[in-house]
Every structure is written in structure tokens, then in C-alpha cells.
mmCIF file of C-alpha atoms and ligand atoms in Angstrom:
data_model
loop_
_atom_site.group_PDB
_atom_site.id
_atom_site.type_symbol
_atom_site.label_atom_id
_atom_site.label_comp_id
_atom_site.label_asym_id
_atom_site.label_seq_id
_atom_site.Cartn_x
_atom_site.Cartn_y
_atom_site.Cartn_z
ATOM 1 C CA MET C 36 120.273 74.744 115.206
ATOM 2 C CA LEU C 37 117.851 74.343 118.097
ATOM 3 C CA THR C 38 114.525 72.548 117.558
ATOM 4 C CA VAL C 39 111.926 73.912 119.973
ATOM 5 C CA ASN C 40 108.285 73.370 120.896
ATOM 6 C CA ALA C 41 105.761 75.878 119.593
ATOM 7 C CA VAL C 42 102.071 76.393 118.859
ATOM 8 C CA GLY C 43 101.208 77.693 115.429
ATOM 9 C CA ALA C 44 98.716 77.890 112.600
ATOM 10 C CA PRO C 45 99.104 75.121 110.003
ATOM 11 C CA SER C 46 96.927 77.131 107.594
ATOM 12 C CA ALA C 47 94.677 80.196 107.533
ATOM 13 C CA THR C 48 91.629 78.131 108.444
ATOM 14 C CA ASP C 49 92.812 75.371 110.816
ATOM 15 C CA PRO C 50 93.014 75.929 114.588
ATOM 16 C CA LEU C 51 96.480 76.512 116.026
ATOM 17 C CA GLU C 52 98.221 73.285 117.072
ATOM 18 C CA PRO C 53 101.463 72.105 118.714
ATOM 19 C CA MET C 54 104.440 71.919 116.363
ATOM 20 C CA THR C 55 108.225 72.191 116.442
ATOM 21 C CA ILE C 56 110.285 74.936 114.806
ATOM 22 C CA ASP C 57 114.021 75.512 114.348
ATOM 23 C CA ARG C 58 115.961 78.414 115.833
ATOM 24 C CA ARG C 59 119.220 79.424 114.168
ATOM 25 C CA ASP C 60 122.637 78.988 115.790
ATOM 26 C CA LEU C 61 123.790 82.184 117.471
ATOM 27 C CA ASN C 62 125.503 84.721 115.240
ATOM 28 C CA PRO C 63 128.001 87.004 117.015
ATOM 29 C CA GLU C 64 125.313 89.668 117.659
ATOM 30 C CA ASP C 65 122.515 87.265 118.671
ATOM 31 C CA VAL C 66 120.824 86.590 122.002
ATOM 32 C CA LEU C 67 119.127 83.277 122.868
ATOM 33 C CA ILE C 68 116.060 83.809 125.031
ATOM 34 C CA GLU C 69 114.130 81.202 126.984
ATOM 35 C CA ILE C 70 110.586 82.512 126.630
ATOM 36 C CA ARG C 71 108.491 82.451 129.806
ATOM 37 C CA PHE C 72 105.370 84.347 128.715
ATOM 38 C CA CYS C 73 103.867 85.649 125.482
ATOM 39 C CA GLY C 74 100.864 87.957 125.127
ATOM 40 C CA ILE C 75 98.149 87.482 122.519
ATOM 41 C CA CYS C 76 97.621 90.562 120.349
ATOM 42 C CA HIS C 77 94.681 90.983 117.985
ATOM 43 C CA SER C 78 97.301 91.277 115.230
ATOM 44 C CA ASP C 79 98.342 87.654 115.930
ATOM 45 C CA ILE C 80 94.861 86.584 114.853
ATOM 46 C CA ASN C 81 94.950 88.774 111.743
ATOM 47 C CA HIS C 82 98.231 87.144 110.730
ATOM 48 C CA ALA C 83 97.255 83.590 111.705
ATOM 49 C CA ARG C 84 94.090 83.839 109.611
ATOM 50 C CA SER C 85 95.579 85.813 106.678
ATOM 51 C CA ILE C 86 93.165 88.691 107.332
ATOM 52 C CA TRP C 87 95.515 91.455 106.115
ATOM 53 C CA HIS C 88 97.241 89.534 103.340
ATOM 54 C CA PRO C 89 98.061 85.918 102.507
ATOM 55 C CA GLU C 90 100.683 84.503 104.908
ATOM 56 C CA ARG C 91 103.086 81.598 104.633
ATOM 57 C CA TYR C 92 102.329 78.525 106.779
ATOM 58 C CA PRO C 93 102.989 77.019 109.209
ATOM 59 C CA LEU C 94 103.038 80.290 111.122
ATOM 60 C CA VAL C 95 103.862 80.694 114.822
ATOM 61 C CA PRO C 96 102.494 84.068 116.039
ATOM 62 C CA GLY C 97 103.522 86.046 119.121
ATOM 63 C CA HIS C 98 105.214 89.434 119.470
ATOM 64 C CA GLU C 99 104.727 90.196 123.152
ATOM 65 C CA ILE C 100 107.618 88.097 124.382
ATOM 66 C CA ALA C 101 109.135 88.073 127.873
ATOM 67 C CA GLY C 102 111.852 85.707 129.058
ATOM 68 C CA VAL C 103 115.366 85.197 130.295
ATOM 69 C CA VAL C 104 118.637 85.258 128.343
ATOM 70 C CA THR C 105 120.320 81.860 128.291
ATOM 71 C CA ALA C 106 123.237 82.480 125.884
ATOM 72 C CA VAL C 107 124.754 85.350 123.903
ATOM 73 C CA GLY C 108 126.919 85.616 120.769
ATOM 74 C CA ARG C 109 130.521 86.780 121.118
ATOM 75 C CA ASP C 110 129.861 90.432 120.121
ATOM 76 C CA VAL C 111 126.899 90.974 122.446
ATOM 77 C CA THR C 112 127.597 93.581 125.114
ATOM 78 C CA ARG C 113 124.145 94.783 126.218
ATOM 79 C CA HIS C 114 122.805 91.477 127.511
ATOM 80 C CA ALA C 115 124.115 88.554 129.547
ATOM 81 C CA PRO C 116 122.755 85.140 130.565
ATOM 82 C CA GLY C 117 120.210 85.529 133.352
ATOM 83 C CA ASP C 118 118.963 88.970 132.199
ATOM 84 C CA ARG C 119 115.184 89.512 132.102
ATOM 85 C CA VAL C 120 114.371 90.669 128.596
ATOM 86 C CA GLY C 121 111.599 91.166 126.087
ATOM 87 C CA VAL C 122 111.012 91.250 122.343
ATOM 88 C CA GLY C 123 108.201 93.144 120.627
ATOM 89 C CA CYS C 124 106.971 93.286 117.055
ATOM 90 C CA MET C 125 110.270 93.541 115.200
ATOM 91 C CA VAL C 126 113.564 91.655 115.328
ATOM 92 C CA ASP C 127 115.707 93.482 112.760
ATOM 93 C CA SER C 128 115.981 96.459 110.403
ATOM 94 C CA CYS C 129 118.734 97.705 108.081
ATOM 95 C CA GLY C 130 120.289 99.928 110.754
ATOM 96 C CA HIS C 131 121.678 102.479 108.290
ATOM 97 C CA CYS C 132 118.753 104.237 106.579
ATOM 98 C CA GLY C 133 117.634 107.649 107.814
ATOM 99 C CA ASN C 134 114.705 106.253 109.766
ATOM 100 C CA CYS C 135 116.783 103.573 111.505
ATOM 101 C CA LEU C 136 119.472 106.137 112.364
ATOM 102 C CA ASN C 137 116.688 108.298 113.787
ATOM 103 C CA GLY C 138 115.553 105.470 116.084
ATOM 104 C CA GLU C 139 112.407 104.720 114.060
ATOM 105 C CA GLU C 140 113.325 101.206 113.011
ATOM 106 C CA GLN C 141 109.651 100.307 112.508
ATOM 107 C CA TYR C 142 109.706 102.596 109.463
ATOM 108 C CA CYS C 143 113.016 101.223 108.110
ATOM 109 C CA LEU C 144 113.277 102.310 104.477
ATOM 110 C CA ASN C 145 114.577 98.850 103.609
ATOM 111 C CA GLY C 146 111.809 97.129 105.571
ATOM 112 C CA MET C 147 111.854 95.999 109.179
ATOM 113 C CA THR C 148 111.790 92.294 109.950
ATOM 114 C CA LEU C 149 108.662 91.344 111.868
ATOM 115 C CA THR C 150 109.037 88.971 114.801
ATOM 116 C CA PHE C 151 106.964 86.431 112.882
ATOM 117 C CA GLY C 152 105.824 86.084 109.305
ATOM 118 C CA SER C 153 108.805 87.911 107.716
ATOM 119 C CA VAL C 154 111.788 86.680 105.750
ATOM 120 C CA ASP C 155 114.852 87.904 107.655
ATOM 121 C CA ARG C 156 118.266 88.923 106.332
ATOM 122 C CA HIS C 157 119.471 85.333 106.753
ATOM 123 C CA GLY C 158 116.737 84.317 104.300
ATOM 124 C CA GLU C 159 114.825 82.497 107.033
ATOM 125 C CA TYR C 160 111.116 82.823 107.738
ATOM 126 C CA THR C 161 110.636 84.322 111.205
ATOM 127 C CA GLN C 162 108.483 82.529 113.782
ATOM 128 C CA GLY C 163 107.172 84.232 116.920
ATOM 129 C CA GLY C 164 106.811 83.885 120.642
ATOM 130 C CA TYR C 165 104.312 81.050 121.072
ATOM 131 C CA SER C 166 107.441 78.920 121.496
ATOM 132 C CA THR C 167 109.951 78.003 124.175
ATOM 133 C CA HIS C 168 112.973 79.875 122.760
ATOM 134 C CA ILE C 169 113.824 82.606 120.264
ATOM 135 C CA VAL C 170 117.078 83.951 118.816
ATOM 136 C CA VAL C 171 117.084 87.737 118.327
ATOM 137 C CA LYS C 172 119.689 90.332 117.385
ATOM 138 C CA ASP C 173 120.998 92.194 120.455
ATOM 139 C CA ASP C 174 119.645 95.656 119.485
ATOM 140 C CA PHE C 175 116.069 94.378 119.298
ATOM 141 C CA VAL C 176 116.127 92.820 122.774
ATOM 142 C CA LEU C 177 114.666 95.140 125.443
ATOM 143 C CA LYS C 178 115.586 95.199 129.117
ATOM 144 C CA ILE C 179 112.703 94.580 131.527
ATOM 145 C CA PRO C 180 112.921 96.916 134.558
ATOM 146 C CA ASP C 181 113.231 95.042 137.886
ATOM 147 C CA ASN C 182 109.809 96.050 139.216
ATOM 148 C CA ILE C 183 107.888 94.802 136.165
ATOM 149 C CA ALA C 184 106.900 91.130 136.516
ATOM 150 C CA LEU C 185 107.818 89.008 133.507
ATOM 151 C CA GLU C 186 104.185 88.002 132.936
ATOM 152 C CA ASP C 187 103.261 91.690 132.709
ATOM 153 C CA ALA C 188 106.157 92.667 130.462
ATOM 154 C CA GLY C 189 105.054 91.069 127.183
ATOM 155 C CA PRO C 190 101.891 93.139 126.592
ATOM 156 C CA LEU C 191 103.862 96.335 127.142
ATOM 157 C CA LEU C 192 106.011 95.490 124.126
ATOM 158 C CA CYS C 193 103.148 95.808 121.661
ATOM 159 C CA ALA C 194 99.980 97.138 123.338
ATOM 160 C CA GLY C 195 102.077 99.373 125.621
ATOM 161 C CA ILE C 196 104.368 100.994 123.076
ATOM 162 C CA THR C 197 101.660 101.275 120.397
ATOM 163 C CA THR C 198 99.535 103.456 122.686
ATOM 164 C CA TYR C 199 102.415 105.198 124.508
ATOM 165 C CA TRP C 200 103.840 106.486 121.234
ATOM 166 C CA PRO C 201 100.882 108.627 120.034
ATOM 167 C CA LEU C 202 100.159 109.841 123.569
ATOM 168 C CA ALA C 203 103.758 110.979 123.992
ATOM 169 C CA HIS C 204 104.042 112.377 120.466
ATOM 170 C CA TRP C 205 100.831 114.425 120.621
ATOM 171 C CA GLN C 206 101.694 115.450 124.164
ATOM 172 C CA ALA C 207 99.032 114.007 126.399
ATOM 173 C CA GLY C 208 99.394 115.517 129.855
ATOM 174 C CA PRO C 209 97.862 117.902 132.377
ATOM 175 C CA GLY C 210 95.141 120.049 130.822
ATOM 176 C CA LYS C 211 94.722 117.721 127.830
ATOM 177 C CA ARG C 212 91.574 115.731 127.169
ATOM 178 C CA VAL C 213 92.141 112.271 125.725
ATOM 179 C CA ALA C 214 89.494 109.861 124.446
ATOM 180 C CA VAL C 215 90.274 106.169 123.987
ATOM 181 C CA ILE C 216 88.046 104.262 121.569
ATOM 182 C CA GLY C 217 87.787 100.499 122.148
ATOM 183 C CA LEU C 218 88.553 98.903 125.485
ATOM 184 C CA GLY C 219 90.632 95.854 124.597
ATOM 185 C CA GLY C 220 94.347 95.122 124.882
ATOM 186 C CA LEU C 221 95.573 98.400 123.388
ATOM 187 C CA GLY C 222 92.704 100.428 124.822
ATOM 188 C CA HIS C 223 93.316 99.455 128.424
ATOM 189 C CA MET C 224 96.997 100.358 128.156
ATOM 190 C CA ALA C 225 96.048 103.691 126.553
ATOM 191 C CA ILE C 226 93.832 104.529 129.543
ATOM 192 C CA LYS C 227 96.553 103.740 132.077
ATOM 193 C CA ILE C 228 99.297 105.577 130.198
ATOM 194 C CA ALA C 229 97.206 108.661 129.377
ATOM 195 C CA ALA C 230 96.039 108.900 133.003
ATOM 196 C CA ALA C 231 99.625 108.498 134.291
ATOM 197 C CA MET C 232 100.688 111.327 131.960
ATOM 198 C CA GLY C 233 98.142 113.510 133.797
ATOM 199 C CA SER C 234 95.465 113.850 131.105
ATOM 200 C CA GLU C 235 91.701 113.702 131.557
ATOM 201 C CA VAL C 236 90.707 110.362 130.032
ATOM 202 C CA ALA C 237 87.374 109.333 128.518
ATOM 203 C CA VAL C 238 86.631 105.830 127.251
ATOM 204 C CA LEU C 239 84.328 105.157 124.310
ATOM 205 C CA SER C 240 83.203 101.539 124.225
ATOM 206 C CA GLN C 241 80.452 99.821 122.251
ATOM 207 C CA THR C 242 78.284 98.970 125.265
ATOM 208 C CA THR C 243 78.122 99.822 128.972
ATOM 209 C CA ARG C 244 79.559 96.383 129.916
ATOM 210 C CA LYS C 245 83.081 97.689 130.577
ATOM 211 C CA ARG C 246 82.143 100.909 132.383
ATOM 212 C CA ASP C 247 83.303 99.860 135.864
ATOM 213 C CA ASP C 248 86.546 98.459 134.495
ATOM 214 C CA ALA C 249 87.287 101.651 132.559
ATOM 215 C CA LEU C 250 86.886 103.799 135.668
ATOM 216 C CA ARG C 251 88.954 101.366 137.757
ATOM 217 C CA LEU C 252 91.736 101.477 135.116
ATOM 218 C CA GLY C 253 91.963 105.251 135.538
ATOM 219 C CA ALA C 254 89.424 106.750 133.137
ATOM 220 C CA HIS C 255 87.517 109.810 134.332
ATOM 221 C CA GLU C 256 84.545 109.382 131.957
ATOM 222 C CA PHE C 257 82.880 106.519 130.103
ATOM 223 C CA HIS C 258 80.557 106.695 127.091
ATOM 224 C CA ALA C 259 78.796 103.885 125.228
ATOM 225 C CA THR C 260 79.013 104.467 121.471
ATOM 226 C CA GLY C 261 75.937 102.300 120.801
ATOM 227 C CA ASP C 262 73.862 105.325 121.784
ATOM 228 C CA PRO C 263 74.243 107.788 118.836
ATOM 229 C CA GLY C 264 73.280 110.823 120.930
ATOM 230 C CA GLU C 265 76.145 110.175 123.323
ATOM 231 C CA LEU C 266 78.914 111.082 120.838
ATOM 232 C CA ALA C 267 77.118 114.222 119.644
ATOM 233 C CA LYS C 268 77.269 115.590 123.200
ATOM 234 C CA LEU C 269 81.066 115.265 123.176
ATOM 235 C CA ALA C 270 81.697 117.191 119.927
ATOM 236 C CA ASP C 271 84.734 119.513 119.721
ATOM 237 C CA SER C 272 85.988 118.567 123.179
ATOM 238 C CA PHE C 273 89.118 116.359 122.921
ATOM 239 C CA ASP C 274 92.752 117.139 122.132
ATOM 240 C CA ILE C 275 93.673 113.549 121.295
ATOM 241 C CA VAL C 276 91.447 110.639 120.327
ATOM 242 C CA VAL C 277 93.237 107.275 120.248
ATOM 243 C CA ASN C 278 91.373 104.805 118.044
ATOM 244 C CA THR C 279 92.273 101.238 119.020
ATOM 245 C CA VAL C 280 89.301 99.553 117.351
ATOM 246 C CA SER C 281 90.189 96.409 115.414
ATOM 247 C CA ALA C 282 87.259 96.747 112.989
ATOM 248 C CA ALA C 283 86.448 99.380 110.376
ATOM 249 C CA VAL C 284 84.305 102.106 111.942
ATOM 250 C CA ASP C 285 82.789 105.327 110.670
ATOM 251 C CA LEU C 286 85.528 107.907 111.317
ATOM 252 C CA ASP C 287 83.387 111.046 111.003
ATOM 253 C CA PRO C 288 81.748 110.792 114.452
ATOM 254 C CA TYR C 289 85.195 110.295 116.014
ATOM 255 C CA LEU C 290 86.771 113.195 114.110
ATOM 256 C CA SER C 291 83.917 115.393 115.258
ATOM 257 C CA LEU C 292 85.042 114.840 118.861
ATOM 258 C CA LEU C 293 88.247 116.848 118.283
ATOM 259 C CA ALA C 294 88.732 120.407 119.491
ATOM 260 C CA LEU C 295 90.722 122.940 117.432
ATOM 261 C CA GLY C 296 93.926 121.348 116.101
ATOM 262 C CA GLY C 297 93.167 118.018 117.796
ATOM 263 C CA THR C 298 94.412 114.677 116.504
ATOM 264 C CA LEU C 299 92.660 111.390 115.791
ATOM 265 C CA ALA C 300 95.545 108.960 116.337
ATOM 266 C CA ASN C 301 94.651 105.640 114.731
ATOM 267 C CA VAL C 302 96.448 102.544 115.921
ATOM 268 C CA GLY C 303 93.706 99.984 115.223
ATOM 269 C CA ALA C 304 94.385 98.229 111.928
ATOM 270 C CA PRO C 305 91.230 97.019 110.173
ATOM 271 C CA ALA C 306 91.753 95.194 106.895
ATOM 272 C CA GLU C 307 89.100 97.193 105.071
ATOM 273 C CA ALA C 308 89.631 100.677 103.602
ATOM 274 C CA GLN C 309 87.773 103.464 105.393
ATOM 275 C CA THR C 310 86.362 106.758 104.192
ATOM 276 C CA PHE C 311 85.651 110.052 105.899
ATOM 277 C CA SER C 312 84.209 113.402 104.961
ATOM 278 C CA MET C 313 86.875 116.049 104.284
ATOM 279 C CA TRP C 314 84.687 118.467 106.249
ATOM 280 C CA SER C 315 85.442 116.427 109.354
ATOM 281 C CA VAL C 316 89.077 117.553 109.197
ATOM 282 C CA LEU C 317 88.564 121.013 107.655
ATOM 283 C CA ARG C 318 86.457 122.002 110.616
ATOM 284 C CA ASN C 319 88.670 122.763 113.627
ATOM 285 C CA ARG C 320 91.743 122.054 111.354
ATOM 286 C CA ARG C 321 91.881 118.559 112.745
ATOM 287 C CA ASN C 322 94.623 115.998 112.173
ATOM 288 C CA LEU C 323 93.989 112.456 111.028
ATOM 289 C CA ALA C 324 97.034 110.378 111.929
ATOM 290 C CA GLY C 325 98.243 106.843 112.471
ATOM 291 C CA SER C 326 101.315 105.098 113.842
ATOM 292 C CA LEU C 327 102.938 101.715 114.078
ATOM 293 C CA ILE C 328 104.380 100.501 117.404
ATOM 294 C CA GLY C 329 107.510 102.536 118.294
ATOM 295 C CA GLY C 330 111.275 102.384 117.800
ATOM 296 C CA ASN C 331 113.629 100.503 120.131
ATOM 297 C CA ARG C 332 114.685 103.618 122.048
ATOM 298 C CA GLU C 333 111.068 104.713 122.552
ATOM 299 C CA THR C 334 110.075 101.198 123.582
ATOM 300 C CA GLN C 335 112.745 101.201 126.291
ATOM 301 C CA GLU C 336 111.530 104.689 127.310
ATOM 302 C CA MET C 337 107.960 103.321 127.572
ATOM 303 C CA LEU C 338 109.167 100.424 129.771
ATOM 304 C CA ASP C 339 110.931 102.890 132.051
ATOM 305 C CA PHE C 340 107.786 105.084 132.157
ATOM 306 C CA CYS C 341 105.659 102.070 133.143
ATOM 307 C CA SER C 342 108.228 101.067 135.754
ATOM 308 C CA GLU C 343 108.274 104.552 137.258
ATOM 309 C CA HIS C 344 104.468 104.846 137.316
ATOM 310 C CA GLY C 345 103.778 101.248 138.371
ATOM 311 C CA ILE C 346 101.825 100.539 135.185
ATOM 312 C CA GLY C 347 101.200 97.042 133.883
ATOM 313 C CA PRO C 348 98.547 95.271 131.838
ATOM 314 C CA GLU C 349 95.541 93.422 133.267
ATOM 315 C CA ILE C 350 96.227 89.878 132.189
ATOM 316 C CA GLU C 351 94.404 86.580 132.009
ATOM 317 C CA MET C 352 96.977 83.782 132.048
ATOM 318 C CA ILE C 353 96.239 80.780 129.872
ATOM 319 C CA ALA C 354 97.931 77.479 129.074
ATOM 320 C CA ALA C 355 99.138 76.803 125.528
ATOM 321 C CA ASP C 356 96.137 74.566 124.856
ATOM 322 C CA GLY C 357 93.796 77.514 125.498
ATOM 323 C CA ILE C 358 95.023 79.690 122.618
ATOM 324 C CA ASN C 359 92.217 78.873 120.159
ATOM 325 C CA GLU C 360 89.558 79.618 122.753
ATOM 326 C CA ALA C 361 91.343 82.863 123.664
ATOM 327 C CA TYR C 362 91.313 83.895 119.986
ATOM 328 C CA GLU C 363 87.523 83.491 119.890
ATOM 329 C CA ARG C 364 87.155 85.608 123.001
ATOM 330 C CA VAL C 365 89.363 88.365 121.553
ATOM 331 C CA LEU C 366 87.271 88.338 118.376
ATOM 332 C CA SER C 367 84.085 88.804 120.399
ATOM 333 C CA SER C 368 85.590 91.735 122.399
ATOM 334 C CA ASP C 369 85.553 89.535 125.509
ATOM 335 C CA VAL C 370 89.188 89.928 126.547
ATOM 336 C CA ARG C 371 89.882 91.521 129.948
ATOM 337 C CA TYR C 372 92.293 92.808 128.899
ATOM 338 C CA ARG C 373 95.188 90.768 127.544
ATOM 339 C CA PHE C 374 95.631 87.014 127.329
ATOM 340 C CA VAL C 375 99.138 85.868 128.222
ATOM 341 C CA ILE C 376 100.367 82.365 127.467
ATOM 342 C CA ASP C 377 102.316 80.583 130.194
ATOM 343 C CA ILE C 378 105.033 79.132 127.987
ATOM 344 C CA ALA C 379 105.976 76.561 130.675
ATOM 345 C CA THR C 380 102.832 74.701 129.545
ATOM 346 C CA LEU C 381 104.477 74.193 126.142
ATOM 347 C CA SER C 382 107.649 72.419 127.206
HETATM 348 P P1 LIG S 639 91.346 93.846 121.076
HETATM 349 O O1 LIG S 639 91.921 93.477 122.397
HETATM 350 O O2 LIG S 639 90.488 92.885 120.345
HETATM 351 O O3 LIG S 639 90.556 95.246 121.282
HETATM 352 C C1 LIG S 639 89.848 95.858 120.242
HETATM 353 C C2 LIG S 639 88.618 96.545 120.831
HETATM 354 O O4 LIG S 639 87.959 97.215 119.761
HETATM 355 C C3 LIG S 639 87.579 95.606 121.389
HETATM 356 O O5 LIG S 639 87.820 95.203 122.709
HETATM 357 C C4 LIG S 639 86.319 96.450 121.294
HETATM 358 O O6 LIG S 639 86.259 97.344 122.391
HETATM 359 C C5 LIG S 639 86.562 97.282 120.029
HETATM 360 N N1 LIG S 639 85.842 96.725 118.881
HETATM 361 C C6 LIG S 639 85.988 95.493 118.319
HETATM 362 N N2 LIG S 639 85.167 95.343 117.264
HETATM 363 C C7 LIG S 639 84.486 96.513 117.150
HETATM 364 C C8 LIG S 639 83.496 96.992 116.237
HETATM 365 N N3 LIG S 639 83.013 96.221 115.239
HETATM 366 N N4 LIG S 639 83.038 98.257 116.401
HETATM 367 C C9 LIG S 639 83.480 99.037 117.396
HETATM 368 N N5 LIG S 639 84.432 98.633 118.299
HETATM 369 C C10 LIG S 639 84.913 97.389 118.163
HETATM 370 O O7 LIG S 639 92.509 94.204 120.054
HETATM 371 P P2 LIG S 639 93.961 94.846 120.346
HETATM 372 O O8 LIG S 639 94.936 93.743 120.529
HETATM 373 O O9 LIG S 639 93.827 95.902 121.334
HETATM 374 O O10 LIG S 639 94.280 95.474 118.907
HETATM 375 C C11 LIG S 639 93.441 96.518 118.395
HETATM 376 C C12 LIG S 639 93.796 96.803 116.960
HETATM 377 O O11 LIG S 639 95.091 97.380 116.904
HETATM 378 C C13 LIG S 639 93.856 95.590 116.024
HETATM 379 O O12 LIG S 639 93.389 95.989 114.755
HETATM 380 C C14 LIG S 639 95.343 95.299 115.942
HETATM 381 O O13 LIG S 639 95.689 94.600 114.774
HETATM 382 C C15 LIG S 639 95.880 96.698 115.949
HETATM 383 N N6 LIG S 639 97.275 96.857 116.364
HETATM 384 C C16 LIG S 639 97.970 97.873 115.774
HETATM 385 C C17 LIG S 639 99.261 98.135 116.172
HETATM 386 C C18 LIG S 639 100.023 99.281 115.562
HETATM 387 O O14 LIG S 639 101.241 99.265 115.603
HETATM 388 N N7 LIG S 639 99.341 100.290 115.063
HETATM 389 C C19 LIG S 639 99.863 97.347 117.160
HETATM 390 C C20 LIG S 639 99.108 96.342 117.748
HETATM 391 C C21 LIG S 639 97.808 96.106 117.363
HETATM 392 P P3 LIG S 639 84.874 97.673 123.158
HETATM 393 O O15 LIG S 639 84.341 96.342 123.626
HETATM 394 O O16 LIG S 639 85.326 98.538 124.271
HETATM 395 O O17 LIG S 639 83.982 98.366 122.204
HETATM 396 ZN ZN1 LIG S 640 100.601 93.411 118.637
#
């Protein structure tokens, strides 16, 4: 067992604080990773504060992990010490159900193991990437392409794949109009990926504050949703609307943006239930959809896509003692556009 430094939540209400956690000895299929950087996802905050459901504490968040392999178990063939690797939101799944066999481990019929806050198949409570090391099963360790800097790699493993998946699935590309709602961590990756796929991209943000950034990130249009007339002008005009908003919003105005057969792809995960008028989907036979991250194969495909198109996140690097302040800024929509923790400040 390896005892390592970490930063975690002692309870749902206390600020995060330094702590130590134990990492298991390597099983034959395990990889030991020295973590260099870890992104901060809005979901980390929802877990740390028990927003979605009660969690077990202490809890070390972090599922946008980038680092270097330092040791491997005897059966590991895909990774070797020195490799640049990453870990996203999940660290295990059953591997034999239909969904796992289909490469959709995030929908494992026997339940995937989350990178933190899950009980794994060894019976241990998983702890995430705000820590110096992690032990992860070979199959759930992704290879970071050479031209992607390690500090940029972490956010791709949650924000990147979560937005790449719906854009790829609903076939964003030339001739398609895509709207991205919410310009935060997921939203800014959605803009870059949708633009790289060749689609026309519009950004819908609460205020005009992020207009220049949206256009610089690759958007072709920007609309502030605070002005009710603005959305009405865009009715029936998009093929795909990607909703990345972390809070519950009225879905009807967003559904009304869709052209015939268009899809509202929800990836934002508010805790509250939401309602919508059935007429919003009957008209234009619209689709209301949602998705969780992506499978391992698709995540590697997304990394290769980002490598090929030179896409990375816009990051603000922080030291480990800045995590609580960063959380407050994420909660007030003041992140531009992903905080990344320099794990060297934890050692
Ligand atoms: P984030 O960086 O905080 O971005 C969320 C954005 O939503 C904000 O920047 C803001 O954009 C907008 N927003 C926030 N509150 C709003 C409100 N009350 N009304 C309207 N817009 C609001 O968060 P994130 O890390 O991108 O995560 C976004 C959501 O996705 C979270 O719910 C997270 O838990 C979820 N998530 C889901 C998956 C999945 O697999 N489906 C994966 C990762 C994260 P503007 O300032 O531009 O308005
Ligand atoms: Zn995430």
C-alpha cells in the first residue's frame, strides 16, 4: 500500500483540505500513475458537496487526471513506465455485459466504477485525482498523444469526451448548425470540437461578458440568453443544441431552437428535475437526448481528434491551496475555462 498526499472534502460542508489517502498495491492488470495535473470539473463540486446524493467522506475529487506511468503490474501490456497517460471519470466496469462489450463502459449493466466516490470491485472506496498518485486498471488508462501537453490533457478526459460524444453521434459537421448553451468548461470544448468538425457554431450564454472569448474559441455567432427576444429570433434553426448548463433551466426555449428532426443533447447535470411541454418536441419531431461521458475507445478517438486538430482546453493553472477559491469561481460562472491543479504543489 502507498500512502499519498491529497486534497479532499472532510464533509459536505467543510472546505477541502490536505489529507493523505492509501493507494492499493498493484494487481497484475494495474498501472501506477504519478499525477502531474488534474482539472476541476463542475461535477467535482457536486460530489464534494453532496449536491446529487449523499456521499461518503472524506472524499478526494478529480477525474481529469494526467500524469506519467511509474510502475505496471505483470499482466499490463498497453502501458510502460515513462508513458504519458490520463484517466477520466471511470476506472472500472464489469467488462462482460453487452454495453461493456460494445465499448460503452459508462453504461455498464453491472455499474461502472467512478474514479472517485465509488466502491470498486476490491471493496475499496475510490478516491480521485487531487492526489499525487493513483492506481488504475490498464484498460481505463488512456494514452496522451505526443503533441498534447500534459496540463492540457486532463480536461479533455471529461469536458472533452462529454462534448465530443454527442457532436460525433448526432453528426456535427459541414452544413450543420450547432448551438452550445453555457460557456464554461464543457461549453468551451464543445465550441472548439464542433468548429473543428466543420459545423456553424453559435454560443448561448447568460450575458454578453463572454462574447469575445466565444468568437476567439471558434464560434461564428454569440447570443445572450438574458434577452428573451434573442432566442425567439433563432427558432427552428439548429440541427444540434448541446446543453452544458450546470443549473436547471427552462428547456422549452432551447427545444424551440431545433429545426426538423434536430436534437437537444443534454450533458449538463442539474440536481433538480426539469419539465418541458410535449409540444416542444412534437413540433419539428425534435429529439430530447442526454449522454454521459464516452467509452474508452471513443475517449481515445477524441484524444486523437484533438491531437490531429490541435485542440486543447483554455486552462487557468492553480496550486493545490487554491482549490476552494476555484470552486467558488466555477459556481459563479467565472471560470475561463477550466481550472487545472498543478499537483507538484501537493507533494
Ligand atoms: P461550468 O464550467 O461551471 O460551466 C457551466 C456553465 O453553465 C457556466 O459557465 C454558465 O455559462 C452556465 N450556467 C451556470 N449557471 C447557470 C444558470 N443558472 N442559468 C443559465 N446558465 C448557467 O461547468 P462544467 O464543468 O462545464 O459542467 C457543466 C455541467 O455538466 C455540470 O452540471 C456538470 O456536472 C455536468 N457534467 C456532465 C457530464 C456528463 O457526462 N454528462 C460530464 C461532466 C460534467 P454562461 O456564463 O456562458 O452562461
Ligand atoms: Zn467531469
